[in-house]
GROMACS .gro file of C-alpha atoms in nm:
model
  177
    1UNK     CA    1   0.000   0.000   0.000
    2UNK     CA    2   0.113   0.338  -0.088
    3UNK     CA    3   0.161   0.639   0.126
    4UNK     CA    4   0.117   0.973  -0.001
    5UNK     CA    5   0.407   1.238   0.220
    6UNK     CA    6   0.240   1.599   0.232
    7UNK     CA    7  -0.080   1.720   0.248
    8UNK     CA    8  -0.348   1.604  -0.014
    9UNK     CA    9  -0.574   1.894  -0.029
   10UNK     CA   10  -0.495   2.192  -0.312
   11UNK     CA   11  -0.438   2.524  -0.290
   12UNK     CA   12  -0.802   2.705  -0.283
   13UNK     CA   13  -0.836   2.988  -0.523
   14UNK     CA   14  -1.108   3.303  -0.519
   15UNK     CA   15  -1.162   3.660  -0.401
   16UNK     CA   16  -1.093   3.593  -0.063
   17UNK     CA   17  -0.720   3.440  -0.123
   18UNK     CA   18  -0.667   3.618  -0.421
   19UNK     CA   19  -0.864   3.998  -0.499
   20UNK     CA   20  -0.721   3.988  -0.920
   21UNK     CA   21  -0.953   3.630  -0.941
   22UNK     CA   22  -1.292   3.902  -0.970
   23UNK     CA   23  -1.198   4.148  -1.292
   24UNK     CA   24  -1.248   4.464  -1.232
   25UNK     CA   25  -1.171   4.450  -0.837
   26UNK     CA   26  -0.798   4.580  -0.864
   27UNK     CA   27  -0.626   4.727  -1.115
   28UNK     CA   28  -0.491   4.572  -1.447
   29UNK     CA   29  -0.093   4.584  -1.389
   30UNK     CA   30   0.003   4.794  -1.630
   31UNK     CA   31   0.367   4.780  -1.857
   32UNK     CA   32   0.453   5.114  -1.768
   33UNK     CA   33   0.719   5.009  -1.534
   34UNK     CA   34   0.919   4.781  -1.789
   35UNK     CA   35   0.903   5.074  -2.114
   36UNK     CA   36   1.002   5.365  -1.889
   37UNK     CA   37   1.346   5.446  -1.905
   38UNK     CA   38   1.592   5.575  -1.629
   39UNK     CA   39   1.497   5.928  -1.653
   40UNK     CA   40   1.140   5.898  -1.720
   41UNK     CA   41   0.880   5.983  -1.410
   42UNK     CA   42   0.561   5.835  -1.333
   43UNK     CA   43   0.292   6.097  -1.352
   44UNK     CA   44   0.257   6.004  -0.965
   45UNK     CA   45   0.607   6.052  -0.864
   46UNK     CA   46   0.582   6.388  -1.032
   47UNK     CA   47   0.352   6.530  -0.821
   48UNK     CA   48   0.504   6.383  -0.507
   49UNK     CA   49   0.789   6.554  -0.616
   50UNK     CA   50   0.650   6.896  -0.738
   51UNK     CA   51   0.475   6.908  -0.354
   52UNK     CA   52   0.820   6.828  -0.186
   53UNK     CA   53   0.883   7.180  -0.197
   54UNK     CA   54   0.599   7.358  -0.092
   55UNK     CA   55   0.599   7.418   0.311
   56UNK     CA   56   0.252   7.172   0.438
   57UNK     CA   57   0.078   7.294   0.729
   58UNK     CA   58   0.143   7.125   1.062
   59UNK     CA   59  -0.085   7.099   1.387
   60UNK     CA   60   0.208   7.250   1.592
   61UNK     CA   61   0.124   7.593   1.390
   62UNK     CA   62  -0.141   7.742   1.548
   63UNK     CA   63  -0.438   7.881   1.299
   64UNK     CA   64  -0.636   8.077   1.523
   65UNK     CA   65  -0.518   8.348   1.776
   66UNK     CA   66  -0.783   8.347   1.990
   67UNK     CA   67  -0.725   7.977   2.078
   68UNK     CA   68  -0.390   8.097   2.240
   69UNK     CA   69  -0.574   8.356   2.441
   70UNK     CA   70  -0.841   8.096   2.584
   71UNK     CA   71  -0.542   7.879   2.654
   72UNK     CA   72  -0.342   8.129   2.953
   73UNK     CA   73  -0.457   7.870   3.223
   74UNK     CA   74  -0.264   7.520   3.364
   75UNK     CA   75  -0.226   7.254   3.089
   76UNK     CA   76  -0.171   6.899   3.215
   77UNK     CA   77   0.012   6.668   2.956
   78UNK     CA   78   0.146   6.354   3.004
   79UNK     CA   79   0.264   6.068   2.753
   80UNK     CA   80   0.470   5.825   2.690
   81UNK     CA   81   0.527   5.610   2.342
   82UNK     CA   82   0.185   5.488   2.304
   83UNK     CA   83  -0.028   5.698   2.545
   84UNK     CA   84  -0.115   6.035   2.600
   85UNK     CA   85  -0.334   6.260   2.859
   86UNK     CA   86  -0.423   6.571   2.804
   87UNK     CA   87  -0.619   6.851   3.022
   88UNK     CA   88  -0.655   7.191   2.970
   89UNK     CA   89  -0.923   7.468   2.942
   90UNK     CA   90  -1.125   7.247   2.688
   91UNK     CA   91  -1.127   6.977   2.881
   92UNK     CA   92  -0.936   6.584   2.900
   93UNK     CA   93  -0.820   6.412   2.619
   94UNK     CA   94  -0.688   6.050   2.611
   95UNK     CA   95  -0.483   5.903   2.325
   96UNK     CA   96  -0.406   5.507   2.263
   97UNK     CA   97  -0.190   5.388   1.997
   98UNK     CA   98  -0.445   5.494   1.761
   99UNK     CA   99  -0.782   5.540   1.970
  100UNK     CA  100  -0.868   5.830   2.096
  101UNK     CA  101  -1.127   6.039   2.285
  102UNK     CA  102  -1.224   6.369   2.438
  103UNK     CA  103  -1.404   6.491   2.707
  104UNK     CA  104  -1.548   6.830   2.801
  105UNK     CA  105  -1.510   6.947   3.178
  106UNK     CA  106  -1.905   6.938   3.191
  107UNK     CA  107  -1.928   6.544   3.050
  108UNK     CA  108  -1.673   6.454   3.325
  109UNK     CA  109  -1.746   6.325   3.725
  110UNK     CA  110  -1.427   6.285   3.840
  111UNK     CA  111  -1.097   6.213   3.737
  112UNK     CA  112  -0.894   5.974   3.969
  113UNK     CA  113  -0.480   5.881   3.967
  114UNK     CA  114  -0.343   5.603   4.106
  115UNK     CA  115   0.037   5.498   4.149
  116UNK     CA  116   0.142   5.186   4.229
  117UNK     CA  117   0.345   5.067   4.472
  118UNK     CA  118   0.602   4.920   4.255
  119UNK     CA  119   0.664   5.014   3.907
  120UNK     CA  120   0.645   5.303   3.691
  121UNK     CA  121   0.340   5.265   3.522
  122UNK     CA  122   0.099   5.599   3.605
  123UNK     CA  123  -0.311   5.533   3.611
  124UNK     CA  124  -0.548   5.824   3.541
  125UNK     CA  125  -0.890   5.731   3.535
  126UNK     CA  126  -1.162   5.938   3.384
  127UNK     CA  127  -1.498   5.864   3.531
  128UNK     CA  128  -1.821   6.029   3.350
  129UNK     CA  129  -2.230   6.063   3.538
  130UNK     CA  130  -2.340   5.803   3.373
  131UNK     CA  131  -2.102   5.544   3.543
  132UNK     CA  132  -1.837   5.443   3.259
  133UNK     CA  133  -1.495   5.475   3.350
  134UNK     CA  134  -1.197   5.557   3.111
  135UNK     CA  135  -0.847   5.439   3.252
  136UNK     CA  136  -0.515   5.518   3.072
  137UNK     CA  137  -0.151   5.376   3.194
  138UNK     CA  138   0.154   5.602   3.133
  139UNK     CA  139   0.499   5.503   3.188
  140UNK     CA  140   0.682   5.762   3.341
  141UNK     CA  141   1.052   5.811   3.316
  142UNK     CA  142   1.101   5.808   3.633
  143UNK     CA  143   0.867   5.749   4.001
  144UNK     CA  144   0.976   6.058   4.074
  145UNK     CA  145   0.740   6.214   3.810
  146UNK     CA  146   0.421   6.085   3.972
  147UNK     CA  147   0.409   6.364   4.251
  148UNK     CA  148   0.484   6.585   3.965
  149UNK     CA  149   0.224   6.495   3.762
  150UNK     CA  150  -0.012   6.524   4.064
  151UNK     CA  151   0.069   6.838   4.125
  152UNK     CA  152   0.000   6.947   3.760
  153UNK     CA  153  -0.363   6.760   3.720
  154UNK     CA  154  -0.470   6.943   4.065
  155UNK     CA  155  -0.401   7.252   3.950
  156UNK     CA  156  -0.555   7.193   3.632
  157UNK     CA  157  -0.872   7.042   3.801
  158UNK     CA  158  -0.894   7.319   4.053
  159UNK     CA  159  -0.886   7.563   3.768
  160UNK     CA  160  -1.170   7.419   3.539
  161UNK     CA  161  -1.300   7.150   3.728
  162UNK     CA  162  -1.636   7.234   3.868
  163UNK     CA  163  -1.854   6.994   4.089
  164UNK     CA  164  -2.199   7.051   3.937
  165UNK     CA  165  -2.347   7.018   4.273
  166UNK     CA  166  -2.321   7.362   4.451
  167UNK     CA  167  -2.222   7.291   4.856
  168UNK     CA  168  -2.518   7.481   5.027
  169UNK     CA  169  -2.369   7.641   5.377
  170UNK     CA  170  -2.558   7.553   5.651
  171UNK     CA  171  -2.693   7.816   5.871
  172UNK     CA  172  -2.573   7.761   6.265
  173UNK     CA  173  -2.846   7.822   6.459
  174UNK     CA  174  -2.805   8.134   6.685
  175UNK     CA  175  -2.753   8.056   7.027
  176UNK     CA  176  -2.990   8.218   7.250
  177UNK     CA  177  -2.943   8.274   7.590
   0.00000   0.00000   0.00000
């Protein structure tokens, strides 16, 4: 009896292990590539390289001047090489890798830090009214940083943090004698 070495089943072929097997999906590849010579430019690569020139706008340039006047307060930042916290007059902003979200000071309930006891890795935890919580972890340089970085967020949250919830004073009764 014979014995077959390697698998028996072939190779299966269609759109999802191959997008050229529907026409009209990708593309026809095109000889362009083989007929142009050395100094001959794609029509692409020319306007790459016409644009390499021009100066492109940058989010480090500010656009609007009265953003930097609304901005004289404490700003709170914090990151490290995939996270980021942010909190200023607009409010908190927390970056992941590539997730992100924002928060206005009115859509927030509290905002809570925790540092562990061993380790570098610094927890702020945003918490909205309508119980969902938003933790971020940022690895600090150094523990040294954390009381820092405290001392930064109070500020912050003293300056535009309000508690919706005005404290009423109570009235002590007069003594009467």
């Amino acid at each position: 009896m014979e014995q077959r070495i390697g698998s028996s089943s072939q190779p299966l072929e269609g759109a999802g292990f191959d997008p050229a097997f529907i026409p009209g999906l990708t593309s026809p590849v095109s000889g362009e590539a083989e007929d142009a010579g050395p100094g001959d430019a794609k029509p692409e690569e020319a306007v790459e390289e016409a644009g390499a020139d021009e100066p492109t706008p940058t989010a480090e340039e500010p656009d609007d001047a009265g953003e930097e006047e609304a901005s004289d307060g404490p700003v709170f930042e914090a990151s490290d090489r995939r996270a980021k916290f942010v909190a200023d007059h607009q409010g908190v902003r927390l970056s992941l890798d590539d997730q992100a979200c924002e928060f206005r000071w009115d859509e927030i309930g509290a905002v809570e830090t925790e540092t562990p006891r061993f380790g570098k890795r610094f927890t702020i935890t945003v918490h909205t009214p309508d119980r969902r919580w938003y933790p971020i972890e940022i690895e600090a340089t150094s523990r040294s940083r954390f009381a820092e970085w405290d001392e930064q967020l109070d500020a912050v949250m003293d300056k535009y943090f309000e508690d919706e919830t005005p404290e009423t004073k109570e009235e002590e009764p007069a003594e009467s004698d």
